[in-house]
PDB file of C-alpha atoms and ligand atoms in Angstrom:
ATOM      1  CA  UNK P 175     -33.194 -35.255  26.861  1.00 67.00           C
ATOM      2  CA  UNK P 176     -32.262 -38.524  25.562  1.00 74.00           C
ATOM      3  CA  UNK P 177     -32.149 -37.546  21.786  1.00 92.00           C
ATOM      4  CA  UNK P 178     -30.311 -34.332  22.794  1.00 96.00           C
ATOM      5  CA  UNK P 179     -26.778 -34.077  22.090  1.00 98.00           C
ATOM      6  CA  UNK P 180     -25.888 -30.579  23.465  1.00 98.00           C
ATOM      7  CA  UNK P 181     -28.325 -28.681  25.908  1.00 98.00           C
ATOM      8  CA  UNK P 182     -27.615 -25.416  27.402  1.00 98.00           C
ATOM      9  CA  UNK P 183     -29.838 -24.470  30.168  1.00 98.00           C
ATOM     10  CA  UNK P 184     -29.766 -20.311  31.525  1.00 98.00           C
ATOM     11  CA  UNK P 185     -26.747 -19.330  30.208  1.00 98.00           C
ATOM     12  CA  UNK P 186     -25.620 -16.031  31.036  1.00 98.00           C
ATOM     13  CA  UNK P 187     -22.694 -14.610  29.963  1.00 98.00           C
ATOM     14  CA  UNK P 188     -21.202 -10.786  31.062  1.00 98.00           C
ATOM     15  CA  UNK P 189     -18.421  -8.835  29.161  1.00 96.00           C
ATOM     16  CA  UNK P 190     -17.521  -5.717  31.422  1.00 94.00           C
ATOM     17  CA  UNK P 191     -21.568  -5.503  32.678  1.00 92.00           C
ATOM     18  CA  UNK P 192     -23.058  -6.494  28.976  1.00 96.00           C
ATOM     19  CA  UNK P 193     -25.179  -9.152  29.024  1.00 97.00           C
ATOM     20  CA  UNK P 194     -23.430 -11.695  25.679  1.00 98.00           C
ATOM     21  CA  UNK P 195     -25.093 -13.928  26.280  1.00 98.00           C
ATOM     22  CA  UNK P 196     -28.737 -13.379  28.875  1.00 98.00           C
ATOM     23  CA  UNK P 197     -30.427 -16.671  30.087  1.00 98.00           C
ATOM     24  CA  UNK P 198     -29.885 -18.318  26.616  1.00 98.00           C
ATOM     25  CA  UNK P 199     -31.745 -21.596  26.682  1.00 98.00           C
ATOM     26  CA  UNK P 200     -30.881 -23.626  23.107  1.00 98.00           C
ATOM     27  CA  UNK P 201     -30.504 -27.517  22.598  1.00 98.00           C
ATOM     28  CA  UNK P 202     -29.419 -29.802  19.135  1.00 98.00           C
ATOM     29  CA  UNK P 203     -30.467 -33.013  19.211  1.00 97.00           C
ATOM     30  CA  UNK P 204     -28.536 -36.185  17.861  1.00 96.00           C
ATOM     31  CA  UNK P 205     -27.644 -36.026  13.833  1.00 94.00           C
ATOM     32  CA  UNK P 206     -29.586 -32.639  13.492  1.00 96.00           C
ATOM     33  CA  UNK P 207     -27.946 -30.090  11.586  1.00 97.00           C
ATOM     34  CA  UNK P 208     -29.167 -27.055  13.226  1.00 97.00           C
ATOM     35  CA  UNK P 209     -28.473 -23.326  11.557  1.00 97.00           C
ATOM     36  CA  UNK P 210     -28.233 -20.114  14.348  1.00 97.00           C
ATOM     37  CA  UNK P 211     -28.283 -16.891  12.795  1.00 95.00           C
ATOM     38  CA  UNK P 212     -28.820 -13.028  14.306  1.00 92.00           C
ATOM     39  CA  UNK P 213     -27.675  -9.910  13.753  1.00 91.00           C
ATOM     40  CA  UNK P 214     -23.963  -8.842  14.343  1.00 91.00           C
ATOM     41  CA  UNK P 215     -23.470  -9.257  18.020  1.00 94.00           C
ATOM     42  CA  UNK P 216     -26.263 -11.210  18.879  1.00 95.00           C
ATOM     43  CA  UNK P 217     -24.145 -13.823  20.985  1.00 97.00           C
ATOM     44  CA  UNK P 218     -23.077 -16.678  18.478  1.00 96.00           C
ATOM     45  CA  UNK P 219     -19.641 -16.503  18.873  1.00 96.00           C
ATOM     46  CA  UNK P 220     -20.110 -16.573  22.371  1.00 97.00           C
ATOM     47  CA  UNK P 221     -22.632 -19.379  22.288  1.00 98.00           C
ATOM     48  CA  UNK P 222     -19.433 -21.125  20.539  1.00 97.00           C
ATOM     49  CA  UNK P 223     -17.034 -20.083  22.696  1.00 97.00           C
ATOM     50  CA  UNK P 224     -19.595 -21.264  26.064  1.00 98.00           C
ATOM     51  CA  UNK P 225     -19.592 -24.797  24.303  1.00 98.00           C
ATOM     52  CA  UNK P 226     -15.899 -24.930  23.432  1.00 97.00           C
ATOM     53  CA  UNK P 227     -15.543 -23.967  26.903  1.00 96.00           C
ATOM     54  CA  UNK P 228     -13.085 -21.174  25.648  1.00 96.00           C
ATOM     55  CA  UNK P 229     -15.506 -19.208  27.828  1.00 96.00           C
ATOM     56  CA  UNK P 230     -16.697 -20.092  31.468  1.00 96.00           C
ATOM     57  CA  UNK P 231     -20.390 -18.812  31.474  1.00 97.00           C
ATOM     58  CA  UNK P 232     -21.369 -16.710  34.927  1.00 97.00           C
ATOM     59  CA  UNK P 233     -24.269 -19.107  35.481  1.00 97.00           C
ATOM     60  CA  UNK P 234     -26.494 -22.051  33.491  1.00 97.00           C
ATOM     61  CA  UNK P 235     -25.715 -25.072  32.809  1.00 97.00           C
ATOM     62  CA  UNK P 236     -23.865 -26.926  29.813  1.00 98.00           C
ATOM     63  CA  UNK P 237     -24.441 -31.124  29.053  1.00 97.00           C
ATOM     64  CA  UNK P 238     -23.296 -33.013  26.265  1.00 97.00           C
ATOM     65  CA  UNK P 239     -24.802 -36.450  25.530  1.00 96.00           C
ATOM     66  CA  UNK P 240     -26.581 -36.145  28.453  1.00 92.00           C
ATOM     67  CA  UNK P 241     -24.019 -36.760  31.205  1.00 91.00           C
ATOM     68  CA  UNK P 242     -21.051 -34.756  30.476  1.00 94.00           C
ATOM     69  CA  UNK P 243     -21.399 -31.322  32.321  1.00 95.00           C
ATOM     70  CA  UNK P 244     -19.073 -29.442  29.660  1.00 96.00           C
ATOM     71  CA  UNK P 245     -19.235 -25.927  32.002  1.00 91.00           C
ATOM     72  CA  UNK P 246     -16.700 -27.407  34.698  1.00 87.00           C
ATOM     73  CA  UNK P 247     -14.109 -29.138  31.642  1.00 95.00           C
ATOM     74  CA  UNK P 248     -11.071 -27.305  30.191  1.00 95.00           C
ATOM     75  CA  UNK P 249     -11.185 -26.775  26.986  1.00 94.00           C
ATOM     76  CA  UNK P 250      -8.936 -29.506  25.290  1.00 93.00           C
ATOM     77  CA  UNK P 251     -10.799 -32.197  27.361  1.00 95.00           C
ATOM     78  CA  UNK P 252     -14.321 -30.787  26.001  1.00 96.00           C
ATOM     79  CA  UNK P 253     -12.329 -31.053  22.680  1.00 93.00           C
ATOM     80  CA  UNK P 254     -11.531 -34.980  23.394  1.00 93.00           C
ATOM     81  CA  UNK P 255     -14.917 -35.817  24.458  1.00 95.00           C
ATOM     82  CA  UNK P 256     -16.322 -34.795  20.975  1.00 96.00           C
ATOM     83  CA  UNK P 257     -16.437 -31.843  19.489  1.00 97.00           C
ATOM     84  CA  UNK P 258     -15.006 -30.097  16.795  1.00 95.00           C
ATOM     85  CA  UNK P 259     -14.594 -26.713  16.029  1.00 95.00           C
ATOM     86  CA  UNK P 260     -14.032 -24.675  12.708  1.00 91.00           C
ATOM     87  CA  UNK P 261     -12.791 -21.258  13.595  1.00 75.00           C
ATOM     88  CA  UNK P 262     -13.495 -17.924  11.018  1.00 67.00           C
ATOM     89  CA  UNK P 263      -9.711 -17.153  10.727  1.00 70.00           C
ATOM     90  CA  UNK P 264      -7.676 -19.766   9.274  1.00 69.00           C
ATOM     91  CA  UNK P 265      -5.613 -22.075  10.995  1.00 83.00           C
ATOM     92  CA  UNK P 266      -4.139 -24.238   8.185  1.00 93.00           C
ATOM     93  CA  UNK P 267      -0.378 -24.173   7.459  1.00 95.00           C
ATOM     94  CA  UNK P 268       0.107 -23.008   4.127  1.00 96.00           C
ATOM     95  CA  UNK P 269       3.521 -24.231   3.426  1.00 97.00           C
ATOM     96  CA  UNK P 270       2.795 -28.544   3.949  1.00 97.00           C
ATOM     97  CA  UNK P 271       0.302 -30.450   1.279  1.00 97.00           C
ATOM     98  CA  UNK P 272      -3.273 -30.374   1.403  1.00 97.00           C
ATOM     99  CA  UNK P 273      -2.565 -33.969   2.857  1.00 97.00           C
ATOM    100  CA  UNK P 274      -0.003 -33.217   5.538  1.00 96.00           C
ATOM    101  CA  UNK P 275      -2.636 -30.848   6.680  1.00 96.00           C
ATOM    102  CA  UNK P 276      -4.859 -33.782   7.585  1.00 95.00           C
ATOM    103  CA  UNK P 277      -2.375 -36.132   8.964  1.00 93.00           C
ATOM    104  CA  UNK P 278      -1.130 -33.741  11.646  1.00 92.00           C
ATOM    105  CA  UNK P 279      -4.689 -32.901  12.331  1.00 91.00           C
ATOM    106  CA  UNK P 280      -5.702 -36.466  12.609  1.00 89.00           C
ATOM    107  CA  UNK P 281      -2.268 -37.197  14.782  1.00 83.00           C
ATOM    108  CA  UNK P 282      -3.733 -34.968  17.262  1.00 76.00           C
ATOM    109  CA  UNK P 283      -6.825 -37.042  18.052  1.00 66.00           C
ATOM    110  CA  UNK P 284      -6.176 -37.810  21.281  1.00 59.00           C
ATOM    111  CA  UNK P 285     -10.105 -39.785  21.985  1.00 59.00           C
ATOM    112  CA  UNK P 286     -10.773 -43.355  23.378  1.00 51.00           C
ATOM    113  CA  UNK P 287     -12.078 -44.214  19.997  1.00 56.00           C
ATOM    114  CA  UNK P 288      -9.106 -42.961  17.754  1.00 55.00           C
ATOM    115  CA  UNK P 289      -6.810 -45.082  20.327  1.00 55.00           C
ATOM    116  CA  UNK P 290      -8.850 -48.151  20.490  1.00 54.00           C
ATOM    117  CA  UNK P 291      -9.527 -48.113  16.429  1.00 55.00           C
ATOM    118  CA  UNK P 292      -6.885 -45.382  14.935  1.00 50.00           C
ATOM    119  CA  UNK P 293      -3.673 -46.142  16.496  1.00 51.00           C
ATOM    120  CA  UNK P 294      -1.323 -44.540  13.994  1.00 50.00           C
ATOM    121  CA  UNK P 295      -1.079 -46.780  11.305  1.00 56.00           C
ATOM    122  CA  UNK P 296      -3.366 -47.997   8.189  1.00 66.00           C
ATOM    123  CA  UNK P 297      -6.202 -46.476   9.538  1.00 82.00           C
ATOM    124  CA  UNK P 298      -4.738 -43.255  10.236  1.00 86.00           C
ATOM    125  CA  UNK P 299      -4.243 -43.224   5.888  1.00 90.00           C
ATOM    126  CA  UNK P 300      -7.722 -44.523   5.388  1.00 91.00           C
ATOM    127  CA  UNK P 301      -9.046 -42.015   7.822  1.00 92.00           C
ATOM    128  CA  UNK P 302      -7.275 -39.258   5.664  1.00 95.00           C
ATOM    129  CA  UNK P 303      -8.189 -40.680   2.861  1.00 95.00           C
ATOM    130  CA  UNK P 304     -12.155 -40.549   2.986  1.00 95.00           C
ATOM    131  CA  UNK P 305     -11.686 -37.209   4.881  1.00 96.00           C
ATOM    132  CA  UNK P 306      -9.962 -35.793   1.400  1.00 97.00           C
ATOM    133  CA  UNK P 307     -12.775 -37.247  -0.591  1.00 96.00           C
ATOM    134  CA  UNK P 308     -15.565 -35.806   1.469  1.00 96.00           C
ATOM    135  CA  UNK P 309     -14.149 -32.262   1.462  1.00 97.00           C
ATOM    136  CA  UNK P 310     -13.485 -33.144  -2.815  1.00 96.00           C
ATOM    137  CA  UNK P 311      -9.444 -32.243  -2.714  1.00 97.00           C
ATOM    138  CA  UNK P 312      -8.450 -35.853  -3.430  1.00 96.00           C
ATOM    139  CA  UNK P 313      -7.022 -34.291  -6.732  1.00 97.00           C
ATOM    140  CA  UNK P 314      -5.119 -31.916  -4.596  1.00 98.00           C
ATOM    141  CA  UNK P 315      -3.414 -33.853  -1.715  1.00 97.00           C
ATOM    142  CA  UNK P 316      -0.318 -33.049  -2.739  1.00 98.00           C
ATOM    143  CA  UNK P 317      -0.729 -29.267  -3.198  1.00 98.00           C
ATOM    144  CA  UNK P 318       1.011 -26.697  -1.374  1.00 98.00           C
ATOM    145  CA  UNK P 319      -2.127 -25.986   1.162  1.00 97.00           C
ATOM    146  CA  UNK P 320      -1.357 -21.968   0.768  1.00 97.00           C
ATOM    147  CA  UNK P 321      -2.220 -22.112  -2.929  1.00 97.00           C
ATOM    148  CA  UNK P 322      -5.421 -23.199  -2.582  1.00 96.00           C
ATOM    149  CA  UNK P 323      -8.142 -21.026  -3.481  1.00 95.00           C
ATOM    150  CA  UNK P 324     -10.126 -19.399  -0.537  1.00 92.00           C
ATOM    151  CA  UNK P 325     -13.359 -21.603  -0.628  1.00 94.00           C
ATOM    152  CA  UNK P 326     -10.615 -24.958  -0.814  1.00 96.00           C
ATOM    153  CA  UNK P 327      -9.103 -23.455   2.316  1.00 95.00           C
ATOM    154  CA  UNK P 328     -11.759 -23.853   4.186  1.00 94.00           C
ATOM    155  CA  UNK P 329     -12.932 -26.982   3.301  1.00 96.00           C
ATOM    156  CA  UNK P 330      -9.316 -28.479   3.892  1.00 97.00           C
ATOM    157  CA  UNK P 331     -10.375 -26.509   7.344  1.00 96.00           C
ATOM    158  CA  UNK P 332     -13.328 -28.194   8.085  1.00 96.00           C
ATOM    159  CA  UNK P 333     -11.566 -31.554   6.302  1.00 96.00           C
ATOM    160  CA  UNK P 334      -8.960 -31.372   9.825  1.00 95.00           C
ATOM    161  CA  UNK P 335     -12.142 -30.979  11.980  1.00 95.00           C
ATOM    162  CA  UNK P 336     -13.944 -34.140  10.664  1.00 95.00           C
ATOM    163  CA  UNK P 337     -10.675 -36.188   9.997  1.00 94.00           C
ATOM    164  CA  UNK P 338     -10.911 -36.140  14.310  1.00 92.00           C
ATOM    165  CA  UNK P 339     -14.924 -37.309  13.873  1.00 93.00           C
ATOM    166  CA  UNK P 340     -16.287 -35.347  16.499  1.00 95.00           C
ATOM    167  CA  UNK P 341     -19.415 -35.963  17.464  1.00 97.00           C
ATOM    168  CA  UNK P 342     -20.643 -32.438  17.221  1.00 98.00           C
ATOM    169  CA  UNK P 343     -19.097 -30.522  14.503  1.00 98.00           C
ATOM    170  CA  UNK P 344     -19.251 -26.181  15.458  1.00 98.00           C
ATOM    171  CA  UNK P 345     -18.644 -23.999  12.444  1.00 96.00           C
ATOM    172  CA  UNK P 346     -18.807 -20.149  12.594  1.00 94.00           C
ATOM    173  CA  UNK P 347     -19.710 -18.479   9.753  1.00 92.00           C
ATOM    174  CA  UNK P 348     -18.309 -21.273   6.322  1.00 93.00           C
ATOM    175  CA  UNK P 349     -19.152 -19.001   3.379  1.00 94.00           C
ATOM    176  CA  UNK P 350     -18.327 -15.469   4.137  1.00 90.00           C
ATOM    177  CA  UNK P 351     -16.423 -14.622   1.298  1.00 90.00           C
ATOM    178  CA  UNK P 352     -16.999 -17.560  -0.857  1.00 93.00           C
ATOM    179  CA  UNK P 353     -18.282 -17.193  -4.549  1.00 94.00           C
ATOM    180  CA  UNK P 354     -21.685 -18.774  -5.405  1.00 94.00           C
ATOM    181  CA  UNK P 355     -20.470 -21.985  -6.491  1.00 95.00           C
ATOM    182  CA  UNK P 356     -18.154 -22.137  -3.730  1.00 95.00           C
ATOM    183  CA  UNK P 357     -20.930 -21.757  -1.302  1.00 96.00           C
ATOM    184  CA  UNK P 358     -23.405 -24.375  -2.934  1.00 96.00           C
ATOM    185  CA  UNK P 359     -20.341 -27.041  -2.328  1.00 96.00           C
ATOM    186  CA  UNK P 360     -20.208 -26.202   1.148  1.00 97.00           C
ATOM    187  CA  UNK P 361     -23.786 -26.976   1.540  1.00 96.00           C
ATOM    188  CA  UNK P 362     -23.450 -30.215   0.034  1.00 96.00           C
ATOM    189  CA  UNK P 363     -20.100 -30.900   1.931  1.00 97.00           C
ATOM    190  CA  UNK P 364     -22.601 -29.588   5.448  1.00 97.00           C
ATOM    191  CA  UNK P 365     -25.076 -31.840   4.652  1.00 96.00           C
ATOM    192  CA  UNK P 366     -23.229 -34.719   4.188  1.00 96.00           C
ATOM    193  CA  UNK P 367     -21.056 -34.194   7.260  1.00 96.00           C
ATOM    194  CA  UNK P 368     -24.208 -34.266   8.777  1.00 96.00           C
ATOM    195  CA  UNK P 369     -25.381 -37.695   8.124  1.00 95.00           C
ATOM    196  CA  UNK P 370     -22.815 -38.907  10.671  1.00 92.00           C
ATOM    197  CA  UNK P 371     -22.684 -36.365  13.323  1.00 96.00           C
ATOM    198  CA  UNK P 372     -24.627 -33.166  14.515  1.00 97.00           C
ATOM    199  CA  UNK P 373     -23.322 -30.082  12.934  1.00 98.00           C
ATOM    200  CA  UNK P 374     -24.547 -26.394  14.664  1.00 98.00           C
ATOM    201  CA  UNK P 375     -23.606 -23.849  11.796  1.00 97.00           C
ATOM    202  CA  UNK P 376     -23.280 -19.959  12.632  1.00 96.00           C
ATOM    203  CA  UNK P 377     -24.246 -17.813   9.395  1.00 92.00           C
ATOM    204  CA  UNK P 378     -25.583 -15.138   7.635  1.00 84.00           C
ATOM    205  CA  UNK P 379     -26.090 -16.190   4.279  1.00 87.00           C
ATOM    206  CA  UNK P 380     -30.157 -17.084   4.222  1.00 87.00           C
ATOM    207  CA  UNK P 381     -29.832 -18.491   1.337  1.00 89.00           C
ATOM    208  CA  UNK P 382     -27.049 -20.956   2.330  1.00 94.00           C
ATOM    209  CA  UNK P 383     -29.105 -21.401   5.847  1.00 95.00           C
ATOM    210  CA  UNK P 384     -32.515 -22.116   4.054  1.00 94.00           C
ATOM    211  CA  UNK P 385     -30.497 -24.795   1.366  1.00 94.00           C
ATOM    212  CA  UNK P 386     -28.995 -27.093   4.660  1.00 95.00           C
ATOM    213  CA  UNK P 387     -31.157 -26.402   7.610  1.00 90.00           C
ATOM    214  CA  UNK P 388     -34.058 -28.432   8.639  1.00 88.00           C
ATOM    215  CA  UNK P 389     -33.995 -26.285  12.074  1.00 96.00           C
ATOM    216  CA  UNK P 390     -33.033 -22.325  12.466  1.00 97.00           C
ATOM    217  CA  UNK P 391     -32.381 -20.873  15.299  1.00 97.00           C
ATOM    218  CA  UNK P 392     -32.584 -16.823  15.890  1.00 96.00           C
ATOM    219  CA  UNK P 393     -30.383 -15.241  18.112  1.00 96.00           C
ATOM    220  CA  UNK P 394     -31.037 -11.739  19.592  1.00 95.00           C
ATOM    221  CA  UNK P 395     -29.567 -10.083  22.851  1.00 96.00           C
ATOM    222  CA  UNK P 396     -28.183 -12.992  23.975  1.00 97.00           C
ATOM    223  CA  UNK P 397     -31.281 -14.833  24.074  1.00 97.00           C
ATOM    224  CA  UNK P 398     -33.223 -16.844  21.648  1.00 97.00           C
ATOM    225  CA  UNK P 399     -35.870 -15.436  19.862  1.00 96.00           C
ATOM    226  CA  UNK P 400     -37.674 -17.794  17.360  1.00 96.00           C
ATOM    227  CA  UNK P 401     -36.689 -21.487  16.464  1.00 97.00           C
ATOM    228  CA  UNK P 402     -38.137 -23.356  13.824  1.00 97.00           C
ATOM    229  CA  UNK P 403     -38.407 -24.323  10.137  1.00 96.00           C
ATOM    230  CA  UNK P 404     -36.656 -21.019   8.026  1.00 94.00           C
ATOM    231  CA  UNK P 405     -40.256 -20.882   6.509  1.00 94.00           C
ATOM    232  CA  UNK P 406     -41.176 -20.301  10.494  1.00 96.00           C
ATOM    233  CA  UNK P 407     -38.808 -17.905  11.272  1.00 94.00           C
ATOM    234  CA  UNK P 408     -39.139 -15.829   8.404  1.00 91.00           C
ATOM    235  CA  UNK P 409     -42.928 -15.415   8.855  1.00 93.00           C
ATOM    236  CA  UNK P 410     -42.121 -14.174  12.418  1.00 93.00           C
ATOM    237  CA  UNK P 411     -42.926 -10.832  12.955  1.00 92.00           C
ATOM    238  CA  UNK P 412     -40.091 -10.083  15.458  1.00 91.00           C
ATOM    239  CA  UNK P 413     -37.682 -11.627  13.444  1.00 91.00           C
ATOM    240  CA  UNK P 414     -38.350  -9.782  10.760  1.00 89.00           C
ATOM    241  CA  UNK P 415     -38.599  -6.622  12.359  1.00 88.00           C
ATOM    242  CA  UNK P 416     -35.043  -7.502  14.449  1.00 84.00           C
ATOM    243  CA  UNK P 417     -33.272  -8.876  11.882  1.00 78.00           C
ATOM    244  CA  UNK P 418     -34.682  -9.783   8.191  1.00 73.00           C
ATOM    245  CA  UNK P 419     -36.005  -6.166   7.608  1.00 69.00           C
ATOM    246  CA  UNK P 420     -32.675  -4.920   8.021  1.00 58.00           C
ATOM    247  CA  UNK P 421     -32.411  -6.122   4.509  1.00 48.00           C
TER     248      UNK P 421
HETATM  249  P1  ADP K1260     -21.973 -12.435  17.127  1.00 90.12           P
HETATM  250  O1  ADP K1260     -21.062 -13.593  16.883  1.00 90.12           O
HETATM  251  O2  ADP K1260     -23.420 -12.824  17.198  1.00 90.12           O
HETATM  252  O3  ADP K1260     -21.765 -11.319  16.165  1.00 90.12           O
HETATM  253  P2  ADP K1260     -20.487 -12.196  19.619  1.00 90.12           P
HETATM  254  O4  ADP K1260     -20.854 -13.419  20.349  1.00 90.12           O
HETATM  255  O5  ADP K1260     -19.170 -12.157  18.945  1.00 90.12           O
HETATM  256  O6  ADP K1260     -21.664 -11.836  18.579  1.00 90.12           O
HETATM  257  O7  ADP K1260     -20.537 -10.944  20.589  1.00 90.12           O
HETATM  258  C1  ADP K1260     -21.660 -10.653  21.414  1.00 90.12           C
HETATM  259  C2  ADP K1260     -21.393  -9.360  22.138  1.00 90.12           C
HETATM  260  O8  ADP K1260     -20.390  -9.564  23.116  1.00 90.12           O
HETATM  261  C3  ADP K1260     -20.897  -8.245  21.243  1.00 90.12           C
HETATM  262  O9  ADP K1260     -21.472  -7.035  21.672  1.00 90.12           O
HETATM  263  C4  ADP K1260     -19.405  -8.249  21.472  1.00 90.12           C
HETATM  264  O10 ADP K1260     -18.863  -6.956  21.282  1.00 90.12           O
HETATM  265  C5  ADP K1260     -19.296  -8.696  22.904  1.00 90.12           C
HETATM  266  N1  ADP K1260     -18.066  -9.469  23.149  1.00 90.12           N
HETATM  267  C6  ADP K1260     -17.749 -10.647  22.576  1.00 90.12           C
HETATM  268  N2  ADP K1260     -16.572 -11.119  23.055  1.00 90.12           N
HETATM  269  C7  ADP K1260     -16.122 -10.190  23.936  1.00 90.12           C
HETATM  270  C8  ADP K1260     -14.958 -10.073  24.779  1.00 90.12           C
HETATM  271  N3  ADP K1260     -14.033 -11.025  24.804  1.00 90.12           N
HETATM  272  N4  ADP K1260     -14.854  -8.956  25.555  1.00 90.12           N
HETATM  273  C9  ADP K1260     -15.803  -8.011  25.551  1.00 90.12           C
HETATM  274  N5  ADP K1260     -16.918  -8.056  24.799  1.00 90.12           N
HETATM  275  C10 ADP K1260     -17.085  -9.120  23.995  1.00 90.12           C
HETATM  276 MG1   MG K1261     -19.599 -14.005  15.430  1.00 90.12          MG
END
């Protein structure tokens, strides 16, 4: 376990008798960037939501960096031990800059690190600074963040996830509804998020998953299926059957 940064052992999860999530075993190791797809309702939210610890799981076991049992933590202290999470529904406010955005979003870091290093000074603007860069609105800072374009939204999103560098960076489902060239940005913005953290990605977009993932994961019933290269998982036979044939 000692290049694993998340492991989730026998996981079950019950809405009203259903089975969300059903003995769901499913690790990431350190600076992977790891893609899970499924069909609609396979669990991934709820795999999310278990990690987030939005949602207590009935039974199984959650670690992060090996020690930190993340099943018995609130949510806000799972948030300050490390990780980061993009929502699908947008949380920015629209009426301060593109840059205001980040500030308050980096103001809320509340980890040992950010206080030892951050305080709320210089570093705070140099933080904020190579956070706008990465997610390529540098040119936009001082925008009103509501006239962004939808794709710019959520990278200004995932821009107030990473300005807190978690460790592990969660993001549900980045391109829905983003044009082609939109999409191909946040691939390269995924990838190079990725060279300093672990990043687990939920999403349907194959071609987006097959462009940034080294590792997919496929999610079915609550329980995972196939894991492997994409090459892997699209030759599987269940897979396809479950989930790829559906066109
Ligand atoms: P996915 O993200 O893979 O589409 P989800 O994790 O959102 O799937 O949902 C898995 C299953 O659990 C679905 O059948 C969904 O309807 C159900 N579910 C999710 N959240 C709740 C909830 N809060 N209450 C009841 N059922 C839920
Ligand atoms: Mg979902």
């Amino acid at each position: 376990m000692a290049n694993t940064i998340l492991f989730m052992e026998d996981i079950f999860v019950t809405f009203d008798g259903f089975k969300a999530l059903n003995k769901l075993n499913f690790s990431v190791d350190y600076g992977e960037l790891r893609c899970v797809i499924g069909p609609n309702g396979a669990g991934k939210t709820t795999l999310l939501d278990v990690v987030t610890g939005k949602i207590r799981p009935d039974s199984g076991s959650v670690i992060f960096k090996e020690t930190t049992h993340l099943d018995r933590m609130e949510q806000e202290e799972i948030a300050n031990a490390g990780i980061g999470r993009k929502f699908q529904t947008p949380t920015i406010y629209e009426n301060l800059t593109v840059r205001d955005n980040l500030e308050l979003s980096a103001k809320q870091d509340k980890t040992v690190k950010s206080m030892l290093f951050g305080g709320m000074s210089g570093s705070l603007g140099a933080k904020v600074n190579e956070t706008i860069e990465i997610i390529g609105l540098a040119g936009k800072q001082s925008w009103r963040a509501g006239l962004l374009a939808h794709g710019e939204k959520q990278w200004l999103e995932i821009g107030m996830v990473v300005v807190q560098d978690p460790d592990l960076l969660l993001v549900d489902e980045p391109v829905a509804g983003m044009t082609e060239s939109e999409t191909e940005n946040t691939a390269d913005l995924l990838k190079h998020i990725a060279e300093e953290r672990s990043v687990l990605v939920i999403e349907h977009d194959m071609n987006f998953v097959r462009e940034i993932a080294k590792r997919v994961t496929v999610l079915h019933e609550g329980a995972v299926i196939c894991e492997g290269s994409i090459d892997y998982v699209h030759a599987d036979a269940q897979v396809i059957e479950l989930y790829l044939g559906r066109g």
